[in-house]
Structure formats: structure tokens, C-alpha cells
Short mmCIF file of N, CA and C in Angstrom, two decimals:
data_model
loop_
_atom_site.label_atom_id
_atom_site.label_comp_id
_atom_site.label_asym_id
_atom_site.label_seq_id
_atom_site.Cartn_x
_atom_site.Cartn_y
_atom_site.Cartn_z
N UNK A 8 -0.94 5.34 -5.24
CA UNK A 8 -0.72 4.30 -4.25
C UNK A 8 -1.11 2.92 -4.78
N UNK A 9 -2.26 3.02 -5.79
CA UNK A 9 -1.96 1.97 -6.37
C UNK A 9 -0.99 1.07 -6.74
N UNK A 10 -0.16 1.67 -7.51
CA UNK A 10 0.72 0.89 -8.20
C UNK A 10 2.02 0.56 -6.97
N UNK A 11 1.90 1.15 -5.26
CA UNK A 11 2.86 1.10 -4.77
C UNK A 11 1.75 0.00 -4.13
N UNK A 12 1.25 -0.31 -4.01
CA UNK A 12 0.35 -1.65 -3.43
C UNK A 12 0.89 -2.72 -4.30
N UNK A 13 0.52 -2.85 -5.58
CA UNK A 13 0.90 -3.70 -6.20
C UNK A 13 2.34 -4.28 -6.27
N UNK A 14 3.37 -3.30 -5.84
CA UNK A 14 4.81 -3.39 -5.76
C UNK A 14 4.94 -3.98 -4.45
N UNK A 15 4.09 -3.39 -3.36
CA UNK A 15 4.67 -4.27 -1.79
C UNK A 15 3.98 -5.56 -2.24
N UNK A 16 2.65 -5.86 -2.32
CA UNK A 16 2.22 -7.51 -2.16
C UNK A 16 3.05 -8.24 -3.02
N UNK A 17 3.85 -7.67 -4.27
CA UNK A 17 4.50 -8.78 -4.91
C UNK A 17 5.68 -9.27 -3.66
N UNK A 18 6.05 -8.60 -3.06
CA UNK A 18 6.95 -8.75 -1.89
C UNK A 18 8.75 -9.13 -2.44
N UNK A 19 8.95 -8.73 -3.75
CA UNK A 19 10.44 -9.04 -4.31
C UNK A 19 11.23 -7.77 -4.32
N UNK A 20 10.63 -6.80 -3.87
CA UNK A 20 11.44 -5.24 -3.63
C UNK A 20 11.41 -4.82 -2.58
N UNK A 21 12.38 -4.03 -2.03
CA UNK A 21 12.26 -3.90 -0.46
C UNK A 21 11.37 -2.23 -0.73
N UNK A 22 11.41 -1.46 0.86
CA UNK A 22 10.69 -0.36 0.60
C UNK A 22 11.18 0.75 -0.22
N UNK A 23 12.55 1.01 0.15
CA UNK A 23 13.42 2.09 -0.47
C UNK A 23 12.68 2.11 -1.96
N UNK A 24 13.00 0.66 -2.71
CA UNK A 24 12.82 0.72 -3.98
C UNK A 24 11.39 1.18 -4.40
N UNK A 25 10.38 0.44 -3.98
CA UNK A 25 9.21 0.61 -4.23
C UNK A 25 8.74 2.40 -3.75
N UNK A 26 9.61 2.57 -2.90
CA UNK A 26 8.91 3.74 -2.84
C UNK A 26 9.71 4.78 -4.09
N UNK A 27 10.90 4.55 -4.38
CA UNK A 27 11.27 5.17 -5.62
C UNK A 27 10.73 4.59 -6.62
N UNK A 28 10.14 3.78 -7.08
CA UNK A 28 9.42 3.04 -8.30
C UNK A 28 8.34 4.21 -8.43
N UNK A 29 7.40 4.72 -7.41
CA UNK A 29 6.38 4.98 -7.22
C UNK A 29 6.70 6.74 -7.29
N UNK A 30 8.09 7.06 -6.85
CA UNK A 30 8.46 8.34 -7.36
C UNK A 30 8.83 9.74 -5.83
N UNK A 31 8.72 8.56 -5.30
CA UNK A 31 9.09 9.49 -3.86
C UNK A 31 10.90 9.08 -3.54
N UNK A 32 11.34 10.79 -3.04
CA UNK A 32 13.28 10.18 -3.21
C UNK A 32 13.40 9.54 -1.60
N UNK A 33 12.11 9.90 -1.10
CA UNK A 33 12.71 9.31 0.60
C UNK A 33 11.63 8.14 0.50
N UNK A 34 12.24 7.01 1.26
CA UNK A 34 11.02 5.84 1.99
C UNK A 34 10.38 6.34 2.88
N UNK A 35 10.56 7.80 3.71
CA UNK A 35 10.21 7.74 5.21
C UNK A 35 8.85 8.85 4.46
N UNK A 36 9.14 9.84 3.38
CA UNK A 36 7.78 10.60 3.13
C UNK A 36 6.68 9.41 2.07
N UNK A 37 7.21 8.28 1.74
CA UNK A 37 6.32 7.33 1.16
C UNK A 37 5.84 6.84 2.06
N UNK A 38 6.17 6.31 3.43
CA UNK A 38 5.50 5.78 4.23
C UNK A 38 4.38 6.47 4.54
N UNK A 39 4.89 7.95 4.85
CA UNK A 39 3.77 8.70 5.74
C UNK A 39 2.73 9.08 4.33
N UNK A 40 3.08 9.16 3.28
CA UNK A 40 2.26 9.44 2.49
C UNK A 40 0.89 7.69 2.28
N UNK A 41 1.65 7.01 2.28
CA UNK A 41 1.11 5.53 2.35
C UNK A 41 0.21 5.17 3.72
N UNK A 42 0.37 5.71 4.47
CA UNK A 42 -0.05 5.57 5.80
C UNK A 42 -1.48 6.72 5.81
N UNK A 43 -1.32 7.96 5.25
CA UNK A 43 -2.57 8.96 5.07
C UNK A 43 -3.47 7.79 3.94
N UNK A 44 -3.30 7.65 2.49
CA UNK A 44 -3.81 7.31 1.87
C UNK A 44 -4.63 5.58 2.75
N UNK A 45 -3.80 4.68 3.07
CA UNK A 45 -4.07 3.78 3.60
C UNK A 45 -4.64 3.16 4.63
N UNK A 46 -4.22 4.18 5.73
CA UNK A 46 -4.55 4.13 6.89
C UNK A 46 -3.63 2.97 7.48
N UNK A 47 -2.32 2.76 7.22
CA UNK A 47 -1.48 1.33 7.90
C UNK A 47 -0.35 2.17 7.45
N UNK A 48 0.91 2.28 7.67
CA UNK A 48 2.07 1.94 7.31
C UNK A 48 2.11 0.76 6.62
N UNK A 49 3.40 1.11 5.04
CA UNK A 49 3.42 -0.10 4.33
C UNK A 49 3.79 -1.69 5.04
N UNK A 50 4.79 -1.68 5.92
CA UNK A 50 4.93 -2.80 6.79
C UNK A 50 3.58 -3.30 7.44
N UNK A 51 3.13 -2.26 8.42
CA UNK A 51 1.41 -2.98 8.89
C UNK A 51 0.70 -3.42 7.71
N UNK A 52 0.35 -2.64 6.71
CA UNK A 52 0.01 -3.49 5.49
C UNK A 52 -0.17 -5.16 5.30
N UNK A 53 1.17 -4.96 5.24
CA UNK A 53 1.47 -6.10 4.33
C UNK A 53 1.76 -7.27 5.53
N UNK A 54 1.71 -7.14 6.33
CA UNK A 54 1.64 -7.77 8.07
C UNK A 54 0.03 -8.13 8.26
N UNK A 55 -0.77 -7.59 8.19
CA UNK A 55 -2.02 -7.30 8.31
C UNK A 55 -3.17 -8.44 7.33
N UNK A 56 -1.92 -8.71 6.28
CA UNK A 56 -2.87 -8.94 4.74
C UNK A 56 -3.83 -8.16 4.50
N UNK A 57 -3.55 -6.63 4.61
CA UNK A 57 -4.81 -6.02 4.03
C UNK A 57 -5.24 -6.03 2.49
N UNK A 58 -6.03 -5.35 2.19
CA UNK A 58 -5.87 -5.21 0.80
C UNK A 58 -6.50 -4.09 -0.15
N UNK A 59 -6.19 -3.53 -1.03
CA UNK A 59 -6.41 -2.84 -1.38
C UNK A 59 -7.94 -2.15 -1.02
N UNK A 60 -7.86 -1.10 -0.61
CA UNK A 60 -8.68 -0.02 0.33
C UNK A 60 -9.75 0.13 -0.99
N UNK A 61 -10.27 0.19 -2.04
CA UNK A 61 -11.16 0.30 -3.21
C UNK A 61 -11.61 -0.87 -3.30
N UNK A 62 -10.49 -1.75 -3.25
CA UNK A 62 -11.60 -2.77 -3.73
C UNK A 62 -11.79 -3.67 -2.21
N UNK A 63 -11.96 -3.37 -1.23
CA UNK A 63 -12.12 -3.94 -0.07
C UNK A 63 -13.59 -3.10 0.14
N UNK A 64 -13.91 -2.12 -0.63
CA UNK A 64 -15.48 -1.42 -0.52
C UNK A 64 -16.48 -1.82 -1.32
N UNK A 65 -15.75 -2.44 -2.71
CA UNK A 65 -16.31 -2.85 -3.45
C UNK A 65 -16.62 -4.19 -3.34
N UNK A 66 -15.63 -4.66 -2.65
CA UNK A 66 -16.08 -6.18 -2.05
C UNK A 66 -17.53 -6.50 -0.91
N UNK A 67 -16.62 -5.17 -0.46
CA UNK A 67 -18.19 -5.63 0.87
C UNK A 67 -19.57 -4.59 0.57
N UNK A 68 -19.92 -3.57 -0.81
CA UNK A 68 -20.53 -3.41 -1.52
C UNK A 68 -21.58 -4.62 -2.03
N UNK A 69 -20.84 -5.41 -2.19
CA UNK A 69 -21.29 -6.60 -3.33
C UNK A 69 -21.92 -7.87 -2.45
N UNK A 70 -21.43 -7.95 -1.02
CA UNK A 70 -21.91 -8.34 -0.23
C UNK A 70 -23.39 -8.33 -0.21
N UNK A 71 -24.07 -7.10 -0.03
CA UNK A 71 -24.85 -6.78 0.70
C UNK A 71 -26.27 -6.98 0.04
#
């Protein structure tokens, strides 16, 4: 999911692609697979400005 994070925030590929970049033949089992790992659907995502779920722990890790 990494590398399918890095493919939505660039925001120059739509989902279909990115989710075949990433190696899934449907967008709809990348979503739901993106949505377990993430906790958002890729659209809420990227709606949201979230950001990467590792280093959003490691951020507020470093906080403290």
C-alpha cells in the first residue's frame, strides 16, 4: 500500500490505474483492500489529506 499511496498523492493517475500499478485487476478489490489497510477509502484519503498511516505514528511518536 505503500507504493499505492505514493501513486494517489501524486494525483496524475486515476484509480483504475494505480490500482493496476500496484497489481490488483479490479479498482473495487483495491479499494476494499486500501480501505482494511488504511482505514479510508482511496478517495476519503486523499479528500481527507491524510497521510501515510506509519509515518503519521512516527510523527506523533516524536512529538512526545
Amino acid at each position: 500500500m505503500q507504493k499505492a499511496i505514493q501513486l494517489l498523492e501524486r494525483r496524475d493517475k486515476k484509480l483504475p490505474e494505480v490500482a493496476r500499478l500496484v497489481g490488483y485487476e479490479s479498482d473495487a478489490a483495491f479499494s476494499k483492500a486500501f480501505k482494511r489497510v488504511v482505514r479510508a477509502n482511496p478517495g476519503e484519503y486523499l479528500r481527507r489529506g491524510l497521510k501515510d498511516p506509519k509515518s503519521t505514528e512516527a510523527d506523533h511518536d516524536q512529538s512526545r
